[in-house]
Short mmCIF file of C-alpha atoms in Angstrom, two decimals:
data_model
loop_
_atom_site.label_atom_id
_atom_site.label_comp_id
_atom_site.label_asym_id
_atom_site.label_seq_id
_atom_site.Cartn_x
_atom_site.Cartn_y
_atom_site.Cartn_z
CA MET A 1 11.85 105.28 -64.08
CA THR A 2 12.15 101.81 -65.56
CA THR A 3 14.88 99.97 -67.00
CA ALA A 4 14.35 97.08 -69.56
CA SER A 5 15.02 93.38 -68.52
CA PRO A 6 18.60 92.99 -68.93
CA SER A 7 18.00 89.75 -71.17
CA SER A 8 16.19 91.77 -73.75
CA SER A 9 19.10 92.74 -75.65
CA ALA A 10 19.93 89.12 -76.28
CA GLN A 11 16.35 88.38 -77.21
CA ALA A 12 16.05 91.14 -79.52
CA ALA A 13 19.25 90.30 -81.13
CA ARG A 14 18.00 86.61 -81.50
CA GLU A 15 14.92 87.77 -82.98
CA ALA A 16 16.58 89.95 -85.36
CA LEU A 17 18.79 86.79 -86.66
CA ALA A 18 15.53 84.88 -86.80
CA VAL A 19 14.12 87.56 -89.20
CA ARG A 20 17.32 87.41 -91.44
CA LEU A 21 16.67 83.56 -91.87
CA GLN A 22 13.55 84.20 -92.64
CA HIS A 23 14.03 86.45 -95.29
CA LEU A 24 16.31 84.25 -96.64
CA ARG A 25 13.69 81.46 -96.95
CA LYS A 26 11.18 83.91 -98.50
CA ASP A 27 13.66 85.41 -101.00
CA ALA A 28 14.36 81.65 -102.14
CA GLY A 29 10.55 81.17 -102.66
CA LEU A 30 10.33 78.36 -100.00
CA THR A 31 7.54 77.66 -97.59
CA GLY A 32 8.62 76.66 -94.08
CA LYS A 33 7.63 72.97 -94.93
CA ALA A 34 9.89 73.07 -98.11
CA LEU A 35 12.92 74.42 -96.32
CA SER A 36 12.32 71.77 -93.69
CA ALA A 37 12.46 69.16 -96.08
CA ARG A 38 15.38 70.15 -97.94
CA CYS A 39 17.24 70.57 -94.39
CA GLY A 40 16.01 67.19 -93.45
CA TRP A 41 14.11 68.21 -90.23
CA HIS A 42 10.80 68.61 -88.76
CA PRO A 43 8.87 71.86 -89.62
CA ALA A 44 8.58 72.68 -85.87
CA LYS A 45 12.31 73.41 -85.82
CA THR A 46 11.99 75.91 -88.71
CA THR A 47 8.96 77.43 -86.75
CA ARG A 48 11.22 77.49 -83.46
CA ILE A 49 14.01 79.11 -85.19
CA GLN A 50 12.28 81.67 -87.05
CA LYS A 51 10.25 82.78 -84.00
CA GLY A 52 13.61 83.14 -82.16
CA MET A 53 12.55 80.44 -79.78
CA ALA A 54 15.31 78.02 -80.38
CA ALA A 55 19.18 79.01 -81.30
CA PRO A 56 20.25 77.42 -84.38
CA SER A 57 23.53 75.69 -84.47
CA ASP A 58 26.50 76.27 -87.06
CA ALA A 59 25.33 73.16 -88.91
CA ASP A 60 21.64 74.37 -88.95
CA ILE A 61 22.56 77.93 -90.33
CA ARG A 62 24.64 76.10 -93.15
CA ALA A 63 21.92 73.73 -94.10
CA TRP A 64 19.41 76.75 -94.13
CA CYS A 65 21.57 78.59 -96.37
CA ALA A 66 22.33 75.68 -98.51
CA ALA A 67 18.53 75.28 -98.90
CA CYS A 68 17.92 78.70 -100.07
CA GLY A 69 21.04 79.07 -102.23
CA ALA A 70 22.62 81.43 -100.24
CA ASP A 71 25.97 79.53 -98.86
CA ASP A 72 27.83 82.89 -99.22
CA GLN A 73 25.76 84.28 -96.35
CA ALA A 74 26.39 81.10 -94.14
CA ASP A 75 29.80 82.60 -92.58
CA ASP A 76 28.27 85.85 -91.70
CA LEU A 77 25.08 84.41 -90.06
CA ILE A 78 27.11 81.97 -88.09
CA ALA A 79 29.42 84.82 -86.59
CA THR A 80 25.99 86.76 -85.80
CA ALA A 81 24.53 83.74 -84.11
CA ARG A 82 27.78 83.15 -81.92
CA ALA A 83 27.69 87.05 -81.09
CA VAL A 84 24.10 86.59 -79.96
CA ASP A 85 25.09 83.56 -78.00
CA SER A 86 27.74 85.42 -75.85
CA MET A 87 25.26 88.10 -74.91
CA TYR A 88 23.56 86.13 -72.19
CA MET A 89 26.00 83.54 -70.58
CA GLU A 90 25.16 81.37 -67.72
CA TRP A 91 27.89 81.62 -64.81
CA ARG A 92 27.82 77.69 -64.80
CA ARG A 93 28.68 77.69 -68.34
CA LEU A 94 31.30 80.56 -68.06
CA HIS A 95 32.94 78.83 -65.08
CA LYS A 96 32.64 75.17 -66.34
CA ASP A 97 36.60 75.02 -66.11
CA GLY A 98 36.95 77.29 -63.26
CA MET A 99 36.89 81.21 -62.74
CA ARG A 100 40.21 82.34 -63.97
CA LYS A 101 39.35 82.70 -67.49
CA VAL A 102 36.41 85.00 -66.98
CA GLN A 103 38.60 87.07 -65.06
CA GLU A 104 41.14 87.30 -67.43
CA ASP A 105 38.38 88.15 -70.19
CA TRP A 106 37.29 90.90 -67.87
CA TYR A 107 40.78 92.20 -67.64
CA ALA A 108 40.68 92.56 -71.59
CA LEU A 109 37.39 94.56 -71.31
CA HIS A 110 38.90 96.81 -68.66
CA GLU A 111 42.14 97.31 -70.72
CA GLN A 112 39.93 98.74 -73.62
CA THR A 113 37.65 100.75 -71.40
CA LEU A 114 38.51 104.29 -70.92
CA HIS A 115 35.49 105.35 -68.76
CA CYS A 116 33.50 102.88 -66.89
CA ARG A 117 30.61 103.51 -64.71
CA VAL A 118 29.94 101.01 -61.99
CA TYR A 119 26.75 100.35 -59.77
CA VAL A 120 26.92 97.86 -57.05
CA SER A 121 24.21 96.73 -54.30
CA SER A 122 26.09 93.93 -52.52
CA LEU A 123 29.56 93.43 -53.44
CA PRO A 124 32.48 95.88 -54.09
CA PRO A 125 33.54 95.75 -57.75
CA GLY A 126 36.21 93.38 -58.53
CA PHE A 127 38.80 95.74 -59.14
CA LEU A 128 38.62 97.34 -55.88
CA GLN A 129 38.66 93.99 -54.02
CA THR A 130 41.37 92.99 -51.86
CA PRO A 131 42.83 89.61 -52.36
CA ALA A 132 41.63 88.19 -49.17
CA PHE A 133 37.99 89.51 -49.87
CA ALA A 134 38.07 88.09 -53.20
CA THR A 135 39.18 84.89 -52.17
CA ALA A 136 36.51 84.47 -49.74
CA LEU A 137 33.72 85.47 -52.11
CA MET A 138 35.21 83.18 -55.07
CA GLU A 139 35.06 80.26 -52.82
CA GLN A 140 31.56 81.05 -51.92
CA ILE A 141 30.71 81.36 -55.64
CA THR A 142 32.70 77.80 -56.45
CA ARG A 143 30.87 76.00 -53.62
CA PHE A 144 27.30 77.33 -54.96
CA GLN A 145 27.80 76.47 -58.65
CA GLY A 146 29.78 73.36 -57.93
CA THR A 147 32.30 74.26 -60.53
CA PRO A 148 36.04 73.49 -60.49
CA ASN A 149 38.05 75.41 -58.01
CA ASP A 150 40.90 77.42 -59.39
CA VAL A 151 40.28 80.24 -56.74
CA ALA A 152 43.91 81.16 -56.25
CA GLU A 153 44.56 81.72 -60.10
CA ALA A 154 41.30 83.56 -60.50
CA VAL A 155 41.73 85.89 -57.51
CA ALA A 156 45.29 86.93 -58.98
CA ALA A 157 43.59 87.53 -62.35
CA ARG A 158 40.82 89.50 -60.74
CA VAL A 159 43.40 91.64 -58.37
CA ALA A 160 45.30 92.38 -61.66
CA ARG A 161 42.76 94.58 -62.94
CA SER A 162 43.39 97.05 -60.21
CA ARG A 163 46.43 98.35 -62.26
CA PHE A 164 44.11 100.28 -64.49
CA LEU A 165 43.45 102.40 -61.56
CA TYR A 166 47.02 103.59 -61.52
CA GLU A 167 47.71 103.62 -65.40
CA GLY A 168 46.45 104.22 -68.84
CA GLY A 169 43.97 107.13 -68.46
CA HIS A 170 41.21 105.03 -67.01
CA ARG A 171 38.16 106.61 -65.22
CA TYR A 172 36.08 104.73 -62.93
CA VAL A 173 32.84 106.34 -61.66
CA VAL A 174 31.65 103.75 -58.73
CA LEU A 175 28.28 103.81 -56.73
CA LEU A 176 27.91 101.50 -53.87
CA GLU A 177 24.71 101.02 -51.85
CA GLU A 178 25.51 101.28 -48.18
CA SER A 179 24.64 97.79 -48.04
CA VAL A 180 27.77 96.92 -49.74
CA LEU A 181 29.61 98.27 -46.59
CA ARG A 182 27.43 96.34 -44.37
CA TYR A 183 27.13 92.87 -45.49
CA ARG A 184 29.43 90.29 -43.91
CA THR A 185 30.48 88.53 -47.14
CA ALA A 186 33.84 87.46 -45.38
CA GLY A 187 34.91 87.46 -41.77
CA PRO A 188 35.28 90.68 -39.48
CA GLU A 189 39.26 91.01 -40.32
CA VAL A 190 38.91 90.55 -43.96
CA MET A 191 35.74 92.92 -43.98
CA ARG A 192 37.87 95.47 -42.40
CA GLY A 193 40.52 95.20 -44.63
CA GLN A 194 38.19 95.50 -47.57
CA LEU A 195 36.53 98.63 -46.04
CA ARG A 196 39.77 100.26 -45.32
CA HIS A 197 41.09 99.56 -48.95
CA LEU A 198 37.99 101.54 -50.12
CA LEU A 199 39.42 104.61 -48.14
CA ASP A 200 42.84 104.16 -49.60
CA VAL A 201 41.70 104.36 -53.33
CA MET A 202 39.02 107.21 -52.75
CA PRO A 203 42.12 109.62 -53.34
CA LEU A 204 43.02 108.49 -56.59
CA ALA A 205 42.58 110.64 -59.77
CA SER A 206 41.25 107.82 -61.65
CA VAL A 207 38.28 107.01 -59.05
CA SER A 208 35.32 108.85 -58.18
CA LEU A 209 33.63 106.87 -55.46
CA GLY A 210 29.79 107.56 -53.92
CA VAL A 211 27.83 105.71 -51.34
CA ILE A 212 23.92 105.67 -51.69
CA PRO A 213 22.97 105.62 -47.73
CA PHE A 214 20.20 103.69 -46.59
CA THR A 215 18.30 106.94 -45.68
CA ALA A 216 18.42 108.14 -49.11
CA GLN A 217 15.00 109.21 -50.55
CA ARG A 218 14.91 106.66 -53.49
CA THR A 219 14.21 107.94 -57.13
CA VAL A 220 15.68 104.58 -58.61
CA TRP A 221 15.17 101.55 -56.71
CA PRO A 222 18.19 99.02 -56.02
CA LEU A 223 19.08 97.47 -58.82
CA GLU A 224 21.34 94.34 -59.98
CA ALA A 225 25.09 95.29 -60.41
CA PHE A 226 26.04 96.81 -63.77
CA TYR A 227 29.07 98.00 -65.50
CA VAL A 228 28.68 100.92 -68.38
CA HIS A 229 31.82 100.61 -70.63
CA ASP A 230 32.33 104.01 -72.72
CA ASP A 231 28.64 104.37 -73.16
CA THR A 232 28.55 101.44 -75.80
CA THR A 233 28.20 98.36 -73.71
CA ALA A 234 26.41 97.63 -70.23
CA VAL A 235 27.35 94.44 -68.43
CA VAL A 236 24.79 93.12 -66.04
CA GLU A 237 25.50 90.57 -63.34
CA THR A 238 22.45 88.46 -62.08
CA LEU A 239 22.66 85.15 -59.90
CA THR A 240 22.65 82.72 -62.90
CA ALA A 241 24.16 84.93 -65.82
CA GLU A 242 26.42 87.72 -66.94
CA ILE A 243 24.51 89.83 -69.71
CA LYS A 244 25.97 91.88 -72.38
CA VAL A 245 23.69 94.87 -73.34
CA THR A 246 24.58 96.32 -76.52
CA GLN A 247 21.49 97.98 -78.06
CA PRO A 248 22.11 101.88 -77.64
CA ARG A 249 18.54 102.21 -76.38
CA GLU A 250 18.97 99.95 -73.33
CA VAL A 251 22.62 101.04 -72.81
CA THR A 252 20.86 104.50 -72.65
CA ASP A 253 18.55 103.16 -69.78
CA TYR A 254 21.54 102.03 -67.78
CA VAL A 255 23.31 105.50 -68.05
CA ARG A 256 19.94 107.14 -67.10
CA ALA A 257 19.51 104.76 -64.18
CA PHE A 258 23.23 105.69 -63.01
CA ALA A 259 22.55 109.41 -63.18
CA GLY A 260 19.66 108.90 -60.91
CA LEU A 261 21.56 106.64 -58.58
CA ALA A 262 24.50 109.13 -58.61
CA GLU A 263 22.13 111.95 -57.45
CA MET A 264 21.28 109.95 -54.37
CA ALA A 265 24.71 109.12 -53.44
CA VAL A 266 27.03 111.16 -50.98
CA TYR A 267 30.92 111.53 -51.70
CA GLY A 268 34.07 112.72 -50.03
CA ASP A 269 33.91 113.07 -46.42
CA ALA A 270 30.45 112.22 -46.17
CA ALA A 271 31.09 108.91 -47.99
CA ARG A 272 34.15 108.25 -45.70
CA ALA A 273 31.86 108.78 -42.58
CA LEU A 274 29.82 105.91 -43.74
CA ILE A 275 32.72 103.74 -44.64
CA ARG A 276 34.08 104.20 -41.18
CA ALA A 277 31.12 103.53 -39.49
CA ALA A 278 30.62 100.44 -41.10
CA ILE A 279 34.32 99.49 -39.96
CA ASP A 280 33.55 100.49 -36.42
CA ALA A 281 30.42 98.35 -36.44
CA LEU A 282 32.73 95.10 -37.07
CA GLU A 283 34.72 96.01 -33.70
#
């Protein structure tokens, strides 16, 4: 089983925008050089935009549309370009003013999501994190990225998402690699509290929690963390970026990968035993 590169949705959308701009130029009967002259920039810029190698600014799109006599299409194309830009967002850009805003955006997404599939290989998902664990983690991220420290506010916003475990008819299906239980992301006491919290939420009707043991025979290799929201959007977390995958074919790939991972997981008492073993290892 293979999954596409998580950034390919963003690139495909960027290329689709480029094709629309290219069609505008051709419909206007303009060559690349003629359009470049009307826009007042070097032909190489037109080539880069048409190949999806460069993201056009709002001003670029307005100039392009004006050159093609298609001013009425500028607003729609600008909206499309901004949507493409939001599909691949670097963490440093997202966190340039701190982490609180991103956590609030996640809150809004989870509020709208009824069925969320979650796979993680290194950390518990945010809505299952204790305040102490979230604080330890966010302090590490802030130091690594060198972004403003608003950890206290960001933690409050992150922990607020846990309310959806108890209200609104939301359903969370969570798969953890056993490594999530074993990595010492925080100190022993904080880790112990975090692992006990996982045991506490397992009986909730809104939560299905499975653990993929180290000893499981792999049919899907360990992947980067991803969240599938209502089968329409997959959000993938890499070291440097958050990637929103919206192409149906790629979302289907993530659903397929999740199904394969779920088959390797253990649930109920077997999952609790793995969590308790990780707690005991902290003694």
